[in-house]
Amino acid sequence: MLQAPVKPLSRAPLTDPFGRDISYLRISVTDRCDFRCVYCMSEDMAFLPKRDLLTLEEIDRVASAFVMRGTRKLRITGGEPLVRRDIMNLFRSLSRHLASGALDELTLTTNGSQLARYAQELADCGVRRVNVSLDTLDPDKFRKITRWGDLAKVLAGIEAARAAGLRVKINAVALKGVNEDEIEGLMQWAHGLGMDLTLIEVMPLGEIEPARLDQFLPLSLVRARLMERYTLDDDPYRTGGPARYVRVAETGGLVGFITPMTHNFCESCNRVRLTCTGTLYMCLGQEDAADLRAPIRASGDDALLYRAMDEAIARKPKGHDFVIDRRRPRAAVGRHMSVTGG
């Protein structure tokens, strides 16, 4: 059993040096994935040995400690989180924080490949919303982008999620010369099914075969193109993440823009990321990190864990150092996105 007794908020909320309360924890439960997306992974990835990973019980313990310190939203990520063995045990356990009112939202980001299998169970655990990464509706292009993916399987997963009552948001990475001519079609498809669409700029994480500059498509350009045909009205809708939304008058749906390169979102960052090995990254675009695995394995009491969390948040930087240009051809951060969590 993963569950531990629900405790009251026992310590002061976590607040960084810039006055930002840490209310959002993203947890990568695995670095493994059944896709090899060209902007995320090298085709020949070397994955971590299983002995290095936190157990599901340890992930629950760290997540619960953050909830006790004021975190209101947990997002489960990967790799592909649903390929982690017995992953539903973690969702079932963490759902107790929803039941107690200590947590506002438990959700996940997925490539959709396993959603048909798990959608109803997720809904039963209190998950109300999922993000599905989908960059194209063209089966051949989908295979090229993901290298191993099957579009039909993902679309079936999306339908299963919707049938289970889950709200689905589509996340698409804007890729220059790859899917930039499909963005309007993706928007119309998503909005036609009652799903929002969030567009994401390529980020310089990890060494991969295509050059980052060759992949990079500024979302300012994408937005300008959409405005030639659609009425985009700024919308105050927020999910706790970095996206800034517009409502499309002609479709009624929302389009979000995540722009770490052309307009960063650091000033309001309320997020930290826990990797599957227990490493806590206070900023996606910085290498500084804290080891939370050591304190939880050193003691059954959470005092050491709380101390490590406090020390980590005290080092959270004001912003990231992402740059993509010809003068800096290498990745700004060496680790792959799949290691940190999507």
CSV table of C-alpha atoms in Angstrom, one decimal, residues 181-325:
chain,number,residue,atom,x,y,z
A,181,ASP,CA,1.5,24.5,-42.0
A,182,GLU,CA,-0.7,22.3,-39.9
A,183,ILE,CA,-1.2,24.5,-36.9
A,184,GLU,CA,-4.4,26.0,-38.1
A,185,GLY,CA,-5.8,22.6,-38.9
A,186,LEU,CA,-4.8,21.3,-35.5
A,187,MET,CA,-6.6,24.2,-33.9
A,188,GLN,CA,-9.8,23.6,-35.9
A,189,TRP,CA,-9.7,19.9,-35.1
A,190,ALA,CA,-9.1,20.4,-31.4
A,191,HIS,CA,-11.7,23.1,-31.0
A,192,GLY,CA,-14.2,21.1,-33.0
A,193,LEU,CA,-14.0,18.4,-30.3
A,194,GLY,CA,-14.1,20.8,-27.4
A,195,MET,CA,-10.4,20.6,-26.7
A,196,ASP,CA,-8.0,23.5,-26.2
A,197,LEU,CA,-4.7,23.7,-28.0
A,198,THR,CA,-1.4,24.9,-26.5
A,199,LEU,CA,1.6,25.6,-28.7
A,200,ILE,CA,5.1,25.3,-27.4
A,201,GLU,CA,8.4,26.7,-28.7
A,202,VAL,CA,11.4,24.3,-29.0
A,203,MET,CA,13.6,24.5,-26.0
A,204,PRO,CA,17.4,23.9,-26.0
A,205,LEU,CA,17.4,20.8,-23.8
A,206,GLY,CA,19.7,17.9,-24.6
A,207,GLU,CA,21.9,17.1,-27.6
A,208,ILE,CA,19.7,15.7,-30.4
A,209,GLU,CA,20.3,15.1,-34.1
A,210,PRO,CA,18.4,18.0,-35.7
A,211,ALA,CA,19.9,21.4,-34.9
A,212,ARG,CA,17.8,23.5,-32.5
A,213,LEU,CA,17.9,26.6,-34.7
A,214,ASP,CA,16.6,24.5,-37.7
A,215,GLN,CA,13.7,23.4,-35.5
A,216,PHE,CA,12.9,26.7,-33.9
A,217,LEU,CA,9.7,28.5,-34.9
A,218,PRO,CA,8.9,31.6,-32.9
A,219,LEU,CA,5.3,31.6,-31.7
A,220,SER,CA,5.1,35.4,-32.3
A,221,LEU,CA,5.2,34.5,-36.0
A,222,VAL,CA,2.6,31.7,-35.5
A,223,ARG,CA,0.3,34.1,-33.7
A,224,ALA,CA,0.6,36.7,-36.4
A,225,ARG,CA,-0.3,34.2,-39.1
A,226,LEU,CA,-3.4,33.1,-37.1
A,227,MET,CA,-4.4,36.7,-36.7
A,228,GLU,CA,-4.6,37.1,-40.5
A,229,ARG,CA,-7.6,34.8,-40.5
A,230,TYR,CA,-9.0,34.7,-36.9
A,231,THR,CA,-9.9,37.0,-34.1
A,232,LEU,CA,-7.7,36.3,-31.1
A,233,ASP,CA,-8.8,37.9,-27.9
A,234,ASP,CA,-6.6,37.7,-24.8
A,235,ASP,CA,-8.1,35.4,-22.2
A,236,PRO,CA,-7.4,35.4,-18.4
A,237,TYR,CA,-7.7,31.6,-18.3
A,238,ARG,CA,-4.8,29.9,-16.4
A,239,THR,CA,-4.0,26.4,-15.5
A,240,GLY,CA,-1.1,27.1,-13.1
A,241,GLY,CA,1.4,26.5,-15.9
A,242,PRO,CA,3.3,29.0,-18.2
A,243,ALA,CA,0.8,29.2,-21.1
A,244,ARG,CA,-0.9,32.5,-21.9
A,245,TYR,CA,-4.2,32.0,-23.7
A,246,VAL,CA,-6.3,33.7,-26.4
A,247,ARG,CA,-9.9,32.9,-27.2
A,248,VAL,CA,-10.5,32.3,-30.9
A,249,ALA,CA,-13.8,34.1,-31.7
A,250,GLU,CA,-14.5,32.0,-34.8
A,251,THR,CA,-14.2,28.6,-33.0
A,252,GLY,CA,-14.9,29.5,-29.4
A,253,GLY,CA,-11.8,27.6,-28.3
A,254,LEU,CA,-8.6,28.6,-26.5
A,255,VAL,CA,-5.1,28.6,-27.9
A,256,GLY,CA,-2.2,28.8,-25.4
A,257,PHE,CA,1.3,30.0,-26.2
A,258,ILE,CA,4.3,28.8,-24.2
A,259,THR,CA,7.2,31.0,-25.2
A,260,PRO,CA,10.3,30.4,-23.2
A,261,MET,CA,12.5,31.7,-26.1
A,262,THR,CA,10.7,34.8,-27.4
A,263,HIS,CA,9.0,35.9,-24.2
A,264,ASN,CA,9.8,34.0,-21.1
A,265,PHE,CA,7.4,33.4,-18.3
A,266,CYS,CA,9.8,33.4,-15.4
A,267,GLU,CA,8.4,36.3,-13.5
A,268,SER,CA,5.4,34.3,-12.3
A,269,CYS,CA,7.1,30.9,-12.0
A,270,ASN,CA,5.5,28.8,-9.3
A,271,ARG,CA,6.8,25.5,-10.4
A,272,VAL,CA,9.6,23.0,-9.5
A,273,ARG,CA,10.3,19.6,-11.1
A,274,LEU,CA,11.2,16.3,-9.5
A,275,THR,CA,12.9,13.7,-11.6
A,276,CYS,CA,12.4,10.0,-11.3
A,277,THR,CA,15.7,9.7,-9.5
A,278,GLY,CA,14.7,12.2,-6.8
A,279,THR,CA,16.5,15.2,-8.2
A,280,LEU,CA,14.7,18.5,-7.8
A,281,TYR,CA,15.2,21.1,-10.5
A,282,MET,CA,14.2,24.6,-9.3
A,283,CYS,CA,14.3,25.9,-12.9
A,284,LEU,CA,13.8,24.0,-16.2
A,285,GLY,CA,16.5,26.1,-17.8
A,286,GLN,CA,19.2,25.8,-15.2
A,287,GLU,CA,21.4,23.0,-14.1
A,288,ASP,CA,21.3,23.7,-10.3
A,289,ALA,CA,19.4,20.9,-8.6
A,290,ALA,CA,18.9,19.3,-5.2
A,291,ASP,CA,19.0,15.7,-4.2
A,292,LEU,CA,15.9,14.6,-2.4
A,293,ARG,CA,16.5,10.9,-2.7
A,294,ALA,CA,19.3,10.9,-0.1
A,295,PRO,CA,17.2,12.5,2.8
A,296,ILE,CA,14.2,10.3,2.3
A,297,ARG,CA,16.4,7.1,2.3
A,298,ALA,CA,18.4,8.4,5.3
A,299,SER,CA,15.4,8.6,7.6
A,300,GLY,CA,11.8,7.6,8.0
A,301,ASP,CA,11.1,11.0,9.4
A,302,ASP,CA,10.5,13.9,7.0
A,303,ALA,CA,12.7,16.5,8.9
A,304,LEU,CA,15.7,15.9,6.6
A,305,LEU,CA,13.4,16.1,3.5
A,306,TYR,CA,11.9,19.3,4.7
A,307,ARG,CA,15.3,20.8,5.3
A,308,ALA,CA,16.5,19.8,1.8
A,309,MET,CA,13.3,21.3,0.3
A,310,ASP,CA,13.9,24.6,2.1
A,311,GLU,CA,17.5,24.8,1.0
A,312,ALA,CA,16.5,24.0,-2.6
A,313,ILE,CA,13.7,26.6,-2.9
A,314,ALA,CA,16.1,29.2,-1.3
A,315,ARG,CA,18.2,28.8,-4.5
A,316,LYS,CA,15.4,29.0,-7.0
A,317,PRO,CA,16.7,31.5,-9.7
A,318,LYS,CA,14.8,34.4,-11.1
A,319,GLY,CA,14.8,33.0,-14.6
A,320,HIS,CA,16.4,30.7,-17.1
A,321,ASP,CA,19.2,31.1,-19.6
A,322,PHE,CA,17.6,29.6,-22.8
A,323,VAL,CA,19.2,30.9,-26.0
A,324,ILE,CA,19.0,29.5,-29.5
A,325,ASP,CA,21.2,31.1,-32.1
